[in-house]
Amino acid sequence: MVLGVGGGIAAYKVCELLRRLTESGHRVRVVPTASALRFVGEPTWAALSGQPVETGVWDQVHEVPHVRIGQSADLVVVAPATADLMAKAAAGIADDLLTNTLLTARCPVVFAPAMHTEMWEHPATQDNVATLRSRGAIVLDPAVGRLTGVDTGRGRLPEPAELFEAARLVLRRGATEPDLSGRRVVISAGGTREAIDPVRFIGNHSSGRQGYALARTAAARGADVTLVAANVSLPDPAGVRLVRVSSAVELAEAMETEREAADIVVMTSAVADFRPVTSAASKIKKSGAAPAPIELVENPDILAGLVTTREREGDDQTIVGFAAETDDVIANGRAKLARKGCDLLVVNQVGGGRAFGTEDNQATVLAADGAVVDIPTGPKEDLADRVWDLVVERLPERSS
Ligand SMILES: Cc1cc2nc3c(=O)[nH]c(=O)nc-3n(C[C@H](O)[C@H](O)[C@H](O)COP(=O)(O)O)c2cc1C
């Protein structure tokens, strides 16, 4: 692997990424820019990687490093990718070892930009990002949060653990093209909470892991991902835009908003079918008398609503639902697919320790075109990748 490091303040976080990569067995050649060495020195990169570290093309010339390093890489990760580096990469400038490496690499390339919000939002940077993506590079959207000084906004480098996950997921796909590149994906994850009073709610056991696995794998396949998370306490995936909600009504509103620009919508969240008619303004106390019953009202059917909106708007969006069933899994799944009108329904059996909060999952995917695909028990990201395969096979041709 090549780890290209740009001259941004977040270079210090990349030491931890390097550590994770080497500890998981990867041979990593760090190629910093001269500016990067102003932030973190050569000895740190050399000691952590166990490899020589150069910034220019004039060292070890007999080994032709300006060509060899890129040619022999299985993956190039650039973190932090500065505005300057992405501009050079988009323009094909090759004035140091890293920019030469970017021109000679034929493996997947992941850019993890980090910069102030103004730099990120500048049309020049956005054009360069679009150019790099159009050429097959994976450019992870920066996270929102604390920037160099006291300011906050979009432009933060994702956490090293999540960058490591992104690199791992891209690497495991090998030289496969990022087949979701240019596709806008909206995924809902987690479980809704329906307030009874300010401290209590009706909820469910959904951890959000399957939805987060779908988000991470979609980003690794080049998609532009928005994740609508209902009460999830997992780390924010790298390169994914997060929208946080709590109740079913909030989730419905967020999905209707986010679906507008989406090519693919995936509903993995566990939505409460019912909510209390009223939520008490103050905490309900014991009074000695029998507790008052909680009157419930039905929540909106979000998946069916998304299908209705698609039909009304005449979109060619692909819509995927998830169904958790405890009994008659396939029969209930088929009935649900027909009722909801989505393109794919991923049906999994829950209860008895299956699915909720676990690392592994298993499912049967039922397609509106009649296909039935069994996905055997395995990591949730394997299931996610199989679902994306089935989605990609059914995507309409791009109009441009
Ligand atoms: C304290 C400090 C922090 C900086 N942080 C960033 C940053 O996070 N992102 C960025 O694009 N540029 C940042 N810059 C500007 C870059 O260092 C500058 O554009 C430099 O030319 C980048 O060189 P490189 O792309 O060759 O690494 C920072 C500069 C300074 C002095």
GROMACS .gro file of C-alpha atoms and ligand atoms in nm:
model
  431
    1MET     CA    1   0.000   0.000   0.000
    2VAL     CA    2   0.098   0.360  -0.050
    3LEU     CA    3  -0.004   0.611   0.212
    4GLY     CA    4   0.023   0.958   0.061
    5VAL     CA    5   0.023   1.232   0.324
    6GLY     CA    6  -0.061   1.593   0.239
    7GLY     CA    7   0.035   1.909   0.425
    8GLY     CA    8  -0.269   1.947   0.647
    9ILE     CA    9  -0.301   1.974   1.020
   10ALA     CA   10  -0.472   1.632   1.028
   11ALA     CA   11  -0.144   1.461   0.926
   12TYR     CA   12  -0.095   1.368   1.293
   13LYS     CA   13  -0.409   1.151   1.283
   14VAL     CA   14  -0.266   0.959   0.990
   15CYS     CA   15   0.011   0.819   1.215
   16GLU     CA   16  -0.261   0.614   1.383
   17LEU     CA   17  -0.400   0.504   1.047
   18LEU     CA   18  -0.050   0.392   0.948
   19ARG     CA   19  -0.016   0.200   1.273
   20ARG     CA   20  -0.345   0.020   1.215
   21LEU     CA   21  -0.246  -0.068   0.860
   22THR     CA   22   0.095  -0.208   0.950
   23GLU     CA   23  -0.041  -0.396   1.252
   24SER     CA   24  -0.299  -0.566   1.032
   25GLY     CA   25  -0.016  -0.696   0.814
   26HIS     CA   26   0.002  -0.447   0.526
   27ARG     CA   27   0.333  -0.331   0.384
   28VAL     CA   28   0.292   0.045   0.371
   29ARG     CA   29   0.514   0.290   0.187
   30VAL     CA   30   0.451   0.640   0.319
   31VAL     CA   31   0.494   0.915   0.060
   32PRO     CA   32   0.448   1.253   0.227
   33THR     CA   33   0.465   1.589   0.055
   34ALA     CA   34   0.728   1.838   0.167
   35SER     CA   35   0.451   2.034   0.341
   36ALA     CA   36   0.336   1.720   0.524
   37LEU     CA   37   0.682   1.693   0.681
   38ARG     CA   38   0.632   2.039   0.835
   39PHE     CA   39   0.350   1.882   1.038
   40VAL     CA   40   0.487   1.531   1.110
   41GLY     CA   41   0.857   1.456   1.055
   42GLU     CA   42   1.022   1.192   0.840
   43PRO     CA   43   1.147   0.983   1.137
   44THR     CA   44   0.789   0.922   1.255
   45TRP     CA   45   0.675   0.791   0.914
   46ALA     CA   46   0.994   0.588   0.864
   47ALA     CA   47   0.983   0.430   1.210
   48LEU     CA   48   0.612   0.349   1.197
   49SER     CA   49   0.625   0.206   0.843
   50GLY     CA   50   0.970   0.043   0.852
   51GLN     CA   51   1.021   0.177   0.498
   52PRO     CA   52   1.227   0.460   0.352
   53VAL     CA   53   1.050   0.793   0.325
   54GLU     CA   54   1.115   1.044   0.047
   55THR     CA   55   0.926   1.341  -0.087
   56GLY     CA   56   1.110   1.406  -0.414
   57VAL     CA   57   1.193   1.208  -0.726
   58TRP     CA   58   1.573   1.254  -0.694
   59ASP     CA   59   1.649   0.998  -0.421
   60GLN     CA   60   1.729   0.631  -0.496
   61VAL     CA   61   1.696   0.717  -0.866
   62HIS     CA   62   1.838   0.377  -0.973
   63GLU     CA   63   1.514   0.223  -0.841
   64VAL     CA   64   1.305   0.472  -1.042
   65PRO     CA   65   1.074   0.531  -0.743
   66HIS     CA   66   0.862   0.792  -0.921
   67VAL     CA   67   0.723   0.507  -1.136
   68ARG     CA   68   0.780   0.191  -0.932
   69ILE     CA   69   0.599   0.293  -0.615
   70GLY     CA   70   0.272   0.358  -0.796
   71GLN     CA   71   0.305   0.062  -1.031
   72SER     CA   72   0.356  -0.189  -0.750
   73ALA     CA   73   0.080  -0.063  -0.518
   74ASP     CA   74  -0.245  -0.254  -0.451
   75LEU     CA   75  -0.403   0.055  -0.299
   76VAL     CA   76  -0.313   0.423  -0.262
   77VAL     CA   77  -0.470   0.618   0.023
   78VAL     CA   78  -0.411   0.994   0.038
   79ALA     CA   79  -0.482   1.137   0.383
   80PRO     CA   80  -0.516   1.417   0.449
   81ALA     CA   81  -0.577   1.507   0.085
   82THR     CA   82  -0.519   1.882   0.075
   83ALA     CA   83  -0.701   2.114  -0.166
   84ASP     CA   84  -0.364   2.163  -0.331
   85LEU     CA   85  -0.295   1.791  -0.378
   86MET     CA   86  -0.636   1.723  -0.530
   87ALA     CA   87  -0.590   2.018  -0.767
   88LYS     CA   88  -0.255   1.878  -0.878
   89ALA     CA   89  -0.394   1.526  -0.913
   90ALA     CA   90  -0.690   1.650  -1.118
   91ALA     CA   91  -0.457   1.851  -1.343
   92GLY     CA   92  -0.204   1.570  -1.377
   93ILE     CA   93   0.079   1.774  -1.226
   94ALA     CA   94   0.375   1.559  -1.121
   95ASP     CA   95   0.623   1.776  -0.930
   96ASP     CA   96   0.702   1.548  -0.637
   97LEU     CA   97   0.707   1.178  -0.551
   98LEU     CA   98   0.342   1.161  -0.439
   99THR     CA   99   0.196   1.334  -0.745
  100ASN     CA  100   0.412   1.113  -0.972
  101THR     CA  101   0.286   0.808  -0.781
  102LEU     CA  102  -0.074   0.918  -0.838
  103LEU     CA  103  -0.012   0.923  -1.213
  104THR     CA  104   0.153   0.581  -1.226
  105ALA     CA  105  -0.084   0.392  -0.992
  106ARG     CA  106  -0.335   0.165  -1.169
  107CYS     CA  107  -0.483   0.030  -0.844
  108PRO     CA  108  -0.776   0.185  -0.652
  109VAL     CA  109  -0.700   0.532  -0.514
  110VAL     CA  110  -0.880   0.673  -0.210
  111PHE     CA  111  -0.859   1.042  -0.124
  112ALA     CA  112  -0.958   1.149   0.228
  113PRO     CA  113  -0.980   1.529   0.200
  114ALA     CA  114  -0.945   1.754   0.504
  115MET     CA  115  -0.949   2.130   0.497
  116HIS     CA  116  -1.146   2.431   0.611
  117THR     CA  117  -1.508   2.439   0.498
  118GLU     CA  118  -1.447   2.735   0.268
  119MET     CA  119  -1.165   2.551   0.089
  120TRP     CA  120  -1.379   2.235   0.059
  121GLU     CA  121  -1.683   2.421  -0.073
  122HIS     CA  122  -1.486   2.634  -0.322
  123PRO     CA  123  -1.597   2.554  -0.678
  124ALA     CA  124  -1.234   2.487  -0.775
  125THR     CA  125  -1.205   2.213  -0.512
  126GLN     CA  126  -1.549   2.072  -0.593
  127ASP     CA  127  -1.460   2.059  -0.965
  128ASN     CA  128  -1.135   1.880  -0.884
  129VAL     CA  129  -1.320   1.629  -0.664
  130ALA     CA  130  -1.570   1.566  -0.945
  131THR     CA  131  -1.286   1.516  -1.194
  132LEU     CA  132  -1.107   1.267  -0.967
  133ARG     CA  133  -1.432   1.076  -0.907
  134SER     CA  134  -1.514   1.068  -1.277
  135ARG     CA  135  -1.177   0.900  -1.333
  136GLY     CA  136  -1.259   0.624  -1.084
  137ALA     CA  137  -1.095   0.757  -0.768
  138ILE     CA  138  -1.286   0.727  -0.443
  139VAL     CA  139  -1.302   1.068  -0.276
  140LEU     CA  140  -1.449   1.039   0.073
  141ASP     CA  141  -1.653   1.340   0.178
  142PRO     CA  142  -1.492   1.498   0.486
  143ALA     CA  143  -1.669   1.477   0.820
  144VAL     CA  144  -1.836   1.762   1.006
  145GLY     CA  145  -1.674   1.871   1.331
  146ARG     CA  146  -1.390   2.063   1.489
  147LEU     CA  147  -1.139   2.202   1.239
  148THR     CA  148  -0.788   2.342   1.297
  149GLY     CA  149  -0.877   2.619   1.539
  150VAL     CA  150  -1.191   2.685   1.736
  151ASP     CA  151  -1.409   2.666   1.426
  152THR     CA  152  -1.629   2.373   1.325
  153GLY     CA  153  -1.786   2.265   0.997
  154ARG     CA  154  -1.746   2.018   0.710
  155GLY     CA  155  -1.382   1.955   0.635
  156ARG     CA  156  -1.263   1.732   0.916
  157LEU     CA  157  -1.064   1.417   0.846
  158PRO     CA  158  -1.271   1.109   0.943
  159GLU     CA  159  -1.141   0.919   1.244
  160PRO     CA  160  -0.840   0.690   1.174
  161ALA     CA  161  -1.034   0.374   1.268
  162GLU     CA  162  -1.297   0.459   1.006
  163LEU     CA  163  -1.036   0.548   0.743
  164PHE     CA  164  -0.881   0.210   0.813
  165GLU     CA  165  -1.221   0.044   0.757
  166ALA     CA  166  -1.267   0.235   0.431
  167ALA     CA  167  -0.921   0.131   0.310
  168ARG     CA  168  -0.986  -0.231   0.410
  169LEU     CA  169  -1.318  -0.242   0.226
  170VAL     CA  170  -1.169  -0.093  -0.092
  171LEU     CA  171  -0.871  -0.328  -0.073
  172ARG     CA  172  -1.087  -0.637  -0.036
  173ARG     CA  173  -1.262  -0.555  -0.363
  174GLY     CA  174  -0.925  -0.572  -0.538
  175ALA     CA  175  -0.903  -0.399  -0.874
  176THR     CA  176  -1.284  -0.403  -0.924
  177GLU     CA  177  -1.422  -0.074  -1.056
  178PRO     CA  178  -1.612   0.139  -0.803
  179ASP     CA  179  -1.948   0.038  -0.953
  180LEU     CA  180  -2.157   0.278  -0.743
  181SER     CA  181  -1.950   0.577  -0.850
  182GLY     CA  182  -2.171   0.876  -0.924
  183ARG     CA  183  -2.476   0.709  -0.762
  184ARG     CA  184  -2.647   0.886  -0.476
  185VAL     CA  185  -2.754   0.647  -0.205
  186VAL     CA  186  -2.974   0.711   0.099
  187ILE     CA  187  -2.977   0.449   0.374
  188SER     CA  188  -3.178   0.449   0.694
  189ALA     CA  189  -3.037   0.266   0.996
  190GLY     CA  190  -3.118   0.204   1.361
  191GLY     CA  191  -3.443   0.189   1.552
  192THR     CA  192  -3.697   0.461   1.618
  193ARG     CA  193  -3.796   0.579   1.965
  194GLU     CA  194  -4.153   0.687   2.033
  195ALA     CA  195  -4.171   0.912   2.336
  196ILE     CA  196  -4.404   0.821   2.624
  197ASP     CA  197  -4.277   1.104   2.842
  198PRO     CA  198  -3.947   1.302   2.850
  199VAL     CA  199  -3.752   1.001   2.981
  200ARG     CA  200  -3.927   0.692   2.843
  201PHE     CA  201  -3.991   0.560   2.498
  202ILE     CA  202  -4.114   0.263   2.298
  203GLY     CA  203  -3.811   0.133   2.110
  204ASN     CA  204  -3.658  -0.180   1.962
  205HIS     CA  205  -3.331  -0.373   1.959
  206SER     CA  206  -3.194  -0.249   1.626
  207SER     CA  207  -2.826  -0.148   1.664
  208GLY     CA  208  -2.789   0.005   1.317
  209ARG     CA  209  -2.498  -0.227   1.229
  210GLN     CA  210  -2.649  -0.360   0.906
  211GLY     CA  211  -2.733  -0.010   0.780
  212TYR     CA  212  -2.386   0.116   0.874
  213ALA     CA  213  -2.230  -0.183   0.692
  214LEU     CA  214  -2.435  -0.088   0.384
  215ALA     CA  215  -2.315   0.272   0.414
  216ARG     CA  216  -1.947   0.177   0.450
  217THR     CA  217  -1.955  -0.072   0.162
  218ALA     CA  218  -2.143   0.173  -0.063
  219ALA     CA  219  -1.881   0.442   0.006
  220ALA     CA  220  -1.606   0.189  -0.073
  221ARG     CA  221  -1.781   0.126  -0.408
  222GLY     CA  222  -1.773   0.498  -0.485
  223ALA     CA  223  -2.129   0.601  -0.392
  224ASP     CA  224  -2.227   0.938  -0.253
  225VAL     CA  225  -2.388   0.817   0.072
  226THR     CA  226  -2.634   0.978   0.311
  227LEU     CA  227  -2.707   0.778   0.624
  228VAL     CA  228  -3.023   0.862   0.818
  229ALA     CA  229  -2.950   0.721   1.162
  230ALA     CA  230  -3.215   0.666   1.428
  231ASN     CA  231  -3.057   0.632   1.773
  232VAL     CA  232  -2.736   0.461   1.665
  233SER     CA  233  -2.428   0.477   1.886
  234LEU     CA  234  -2.174   0.341   1.636
  235PRO     CA  235  -1.876   0.545   1.505
  236ASP     CA  236  -1.951   0.769   1.205
  237PRO     CA  237  -1.842   0.589   0.884
  238ALA     CA  238  -1.580   0.772   0.676
  239GLY     CA  239  -1.707   0.956   0.371
  240VAL     CA  240  -2.075   0.932   0.466
  241ARG     CA  241  -2.311   1.225   0.532
  242LEU     CA  242  -2.504   1.163   0.855
  243VAL     CA  243  -2.854   1.285   0.936
  244ARG     CA  244  -2.971   1.203   1.289
  245VAL     CA  245  -3.335   1.141   1.379
  246SER     CA  246  -3.518   0.977   1.668
  247SER     CA  247  -3.888   0.905   1.607
  248ALA     CA  248  -4.066   0.737   1.315
  249VAL     CA  249  -4.224   1.069   1.212
  250GLU     CA  250  -3.879   1.239   1.205
  251LEU     CA  251  -3.739   0.945   1.007
  252ALA     CA  252  -4.026   0.965   0.757
  253GLU     CA  253  -3.966   1.339   0.706
  254ALA     CA  254  -3.589   1.294   0.666
  255MET     CA  255  -3.631   1.009   0.416
  256GLU     CA  256  -3.883   1.204   0.208
  257THR     CA  257  -3.635   1.496   0.195
  258GLU     CA  258  -3.324   1.289   0.125
  259ARG     CA  259  -3.490   1.064  -0.136
  260GLU     CA  260  -3.535   1.359  -0.373
  261ALA     CA  261  -3.177   1.347  -0.502
  262ALA     CA  262  -3.124   0.972  -0.454
  263ASP     CA  263  -3.071   0.702  -0.716
  264ILE     CA  264  -3.103   0.426  -0.455
  265VAL     CA  265  -3.294   0.423  -0.126
  266VAL     CA  266  -3.241   0.147   0.131
  267MET     CA  267  -3.457   0.119   0.442
  268THR     CA  268  -3.282  -0.096   0.703
  269SER     CA  269  -3.415   0.087   1.006
  270ALA     CA  270  -3.656  -0.077   1.246
  271VAL     CA  271  -3.951   0.160   1.257
  272ALA     CA  272  -4.210   0.143   1.534
  273ASP     CA  273  -4.550   0.059   1.387
  274PHE     CA  274  -4.724   0.259   1.660
  275ARG     CA  275  -4.652   0.563   1.875
  276PRO     CA  276  -4.828   0.701   2.184
  277VAL     CA  277  -5.110   0.938   2.089
  278THR     CA  278  -4.963   1.190   2.331
  279SER     CA  279  -4.629   1.223   2.501
  280ALA     CA  280  -4.655   1.351   2.859
  281ALA     CA  281  -4.482   1.686   2.914
  282SER     CA  282  -4.345   1.572   3.252
  283LYS     CA  283  -4.222   1.239   3.378
  284ILE     CA  284  -4.514   1.008   3.458
  285LYS     CA  285  -4.511   0.924   3.831
  286LYS     CA  286  -4.652   0.630   4.025
  287SER     CA  287  -4.972   0.739   4.194
  288GLY     CA  288  -5.068   0.422   4.380
  289ALA     CA  289  -5.360   0.371   4.144
  290ALA     CA  290  -5.354   0.139   3.841
  291PRO     CA  291  -5.131   0.282   3.565
  292ALA     CA  292  -5.311   0.462   3.285
  293PRO     CA  293  -5.306   0.266   2.958
  294ILE     CA  294  -5.093   0.411   2.679
  295GLU     CA  295  -5.310   0.478   2.377
  296LEU     CA  296  -5.134   0.419   2.048
  297VAL     CA  297  -5.173   0.549   1.695
  298GLU     CA  298  -5.024   0.401   1.378
  299ASN     CA  299  -4.702   0.549   1.238
  300PRO     CA  300  -4.661   0.629   0.868
  301ASP     CA  301  -4.549   0.335   0.652
  302ILE     CA  302  -4.219   0.489   0.537
  303LEU     CA  303  -4.118   0.225   0.282
  304ALA     CA  304  -4.461   0.222   0.115
  305GLY     CA  305  -4.459   0.604   0.126
  306LEU     CA  306  -4.123   0.617  -0.057
  307VAL     CA  307  -4.260   0.387  -0.327
  308THR     CA  308  -4.574   0.604  -0.362
  309THR     CA  309  -4.360   0.919  -0.395
  310ARG     CA  310  -4.144   0.749  -0.660
  311GLU     CA  311  -4.453   0.655  -0.864
  312ARG     CA  312  -4.597   1.006  -0.829
  313GLU     CA  313  -4.270   1.173  -0.934
  314GLY     CA  314  -4.207   0.922  -1.214
  315ASP     CA  315  -3.851   0.854  -1.085
  316ASP     CA  316  -3.652   0.547  -1.178
  317GLN     CA  317  -3.512   0.516  -0.827
  318THR     CA  318  -3.425   0.170  -0.693
  319ILE     CA  319  -3.587   0.105  -0.354
  320VAL     CA  320  -3.474  -0.169  -0.116
  321GLY     CA  321  -3.657  -0.270   0.203
  322PHE     CA  322  -3.550  -0.487   0.492
  323ALA     CA  323  -3.794  -0.709   0.677
  324ALA     CA  324  -3.726  -0.870   1.011
  325GLU     CA  325  -3.955  -1.165   1.070
  326THR     CA  326  -3.976  -1.414   1.355
  327ASP     CA  327  -4.211  -1.670   1.187
  328ASP     CA  328  -4.295  -1.785   0.832
  329VAL     CA  329  -4.006  -1.571   0.717
  330ILE     CA  330  -4.033  -1.623   0.339
  331ALA     CA  331  -4.413  -1.624   0.318
  332ASN     CA  332  -4.435  -1.306   0.524
  333GLY     CA  333  -4.152  -1.155   0.315
  334ARG     CA  334  -4.330  -1.225  -0.014
  335ALA     CA  335  -4.651  -1.070   0.116
  336LYS     CA  336  -4.459  -0.766   0.237
  337LEU     CA  337  -4.275  -0.722  -0.097
  338ALA     CA  338  -4.609  -0.724  -0.280
  339ARG     CA  339  -4.766  -0.485  -0.028
  340LYS     CA  340  -4.480  -0.232  -0.026
  341GLY     CA  341  -4.397  -0.233  -0.397
  342CYS     CA  342  -4.018  -0.200  -0.354
  343ASP     CA  343  -3.763  -0.358  -0.592
  344LEU     CA  344  -3.580  -0.578  -0.342
  345LEU     CA  345  -3.679  -0.699   0.001
  346VAL     CA  346  -3.405  -0.838   0.224
  347VAL     CA  347  -3.577  -1.073   0.465
  348ASN     CA  348  -3.401  -1.191   0.776
  349GLN     CA  349  -3.507  -1.397   1.068
  350VAL     CA  350  -3.482  -1.226   1.404
  351GLY     CA  351  -3.522  -1.347   1.759
  352GLY     CA  352  -3.322  -1.617   1.934
  353GLY     CA  353  -3.010  -1.395   1.925
  354ARG     CA  354  -3.019  -1.353   1.545
  355ALA     CA  355  -2.960  -1.031   1.353
  356PHE     CA  356  -3.007  -0.755   1.615
  357GLY     CA  357  -2.676  -0.626   1.751
  358THR     CA  358  -2.479  -0.923   1.619
  359GLU     CA  359  -2.172  -0.906   1.391
  360ASP     CA  360  -2.312  -1.166   1.150
  361ASN     CA  361  -2.632  -1.178   0.952
  362GLN     CA  362  -2.807  -1.405   0.704
  363ALA     CA  363  -3.093  -1.326   0.470
  364THR     CA  364  -3.301  -1.416   0.170
  365VAL     CA  365  -3.342  -1.141  -0.087
  366LEU     CA  366  -3.673  -1.138  -0.274
  367ALA     CA  367  -3.683  -0.931  -0.591
  368ALA     CA  368  -3.987  -0.780  -0.761
  369ASP     CA  369  -3.861  -0.945  -1.082
  370GLY     CA  370  -3.907  -1.286  -0.916
  371ALA     CA  371  -3.545  -1.361  -0.821
  372VAL     CA  372  -3.482  -1.526  -0.484
  373VAL     CA  373  -3.124  -1.511  -0.352
  374ASP     CA  374  -3.009  -1.674  -0.030
  375ILE     CA  375  -2.723  -1.499   0.144
  376PRO     CA  376  -2.553  -1.738   0.389
  377THR     CA  377  -2.449  -1.639   0.741
  378GLY     CA  378  -2.149  -1.407   0.734
  379PRO     CA  379  -2.031  -1.060   0.834
  380LYS     CA  380  -2.289  -0.784   0.785
  381GLU     CA  381  -2.056  -0.618   0.531
  382ASP     CA  382  -2.059  -0.938   0.317
  383LEU     CA  383  -2.438  -0.928   0.318
  384ALA     CA  384  -2.421  -0.557   0.234
  385ASP     CA  385  -2.193  -0.621  -0.064
  386ARG     CA  386  -2.428  -0.894  -0.195
  387VAL     CA  387  -2.721  -0.653  -0.167
  388TRP     CA  388  -2.523  -0.390  -0.364
  389ASP     CA  389  -2.443  -0.652  -0.629
  390LEU     CA  390  -2.816  -0.720  -0.668
  391VAL     CA  391  -2.891  -0.346  -0.677
  392VAL     CA  392  -2.619  -0.276  -0.937
  393GLU     CA  393  -2.759  -0.553  -1.163
  394ARG     CA  394  -3.096  -0.377  -1.159
  395LEU     CA  395  -2.987  -0.012  -1.191
  396PRO     CA  396  -3.126   0.172  -1.491
  397GLU     CA  397  -2.867   0.284  -1.746
  398ARG     CA  398  -2.716   0.622  -1.671
  399SER     CA  399  -2.873   0.898  -1.878
  400SER     CA  400  -2.536   1.061  -1.954
  401LIG     C1  401  -0.136   2.529   1.008
  401LIG     C2  402  -0.176   2.495   0.867
  401LIG     C3  403  -0.276   2.405   0.847
  401LIG     C4  404  -0.317   2.370   0.718
  401LIG     N1  405  -0.417   2.279   0.703
  401LIG     C5  406  -0.458   2.248   0.579
  401LIG     C6  407  -0.560   2.152   0.562
  401LIG     O1  408  -0.613   2.094   0.658
  401LIG     N2  409  -0.602   2.125   0.436
  401LIG     C7  410  -0.546   2.186   0.326
  401LIG     O2  411  -0.591   2.159   0.215
  401LIG     N3  412  -0.447   2.276   0.341
  401LIG     C8  413  -0.399   2.308   0.464
  401LIG     N4  414  -0.298   2.399   0.479
  401LIG     C9  415  -0.238   2.459   0.360
  401LIG    C10  416  -0.139   2.362   0.296
  401LIG     O3  417  -0.037   2.329   0.387
  401LIG    C11  418  -0.081   2.424   0.169
  401LIG     O4  419  -0.183   2.440   0.070
  401LIG    C12  420   0.031   2.342   0.112
  401LIG     O5  421   0.079   2.403  -0.006
  401LIG    C13  422  -0.014   2.200   0.079
  401LIG     O6  423   0.093   2.127   0.026
  401LIG     P1  424   0.076   1.977  -0.026
  401LIG     O7  425  -0.055   1.969  -0.094
  401LIG     O8  426   0.191   1.959  -0.120
  401LIG     O9  427   0.089   1.890   0.092
  401LIG    C14  428  -0.254   2.431   0.607
  401LIG    C15  429  -0.150   2.521   0.628
  401LIG    C16  430  -0.111   2.552   0.755
  401LIG    C17  431   0.004   2.647   0.773
   0.00000   0.00000   0.00000
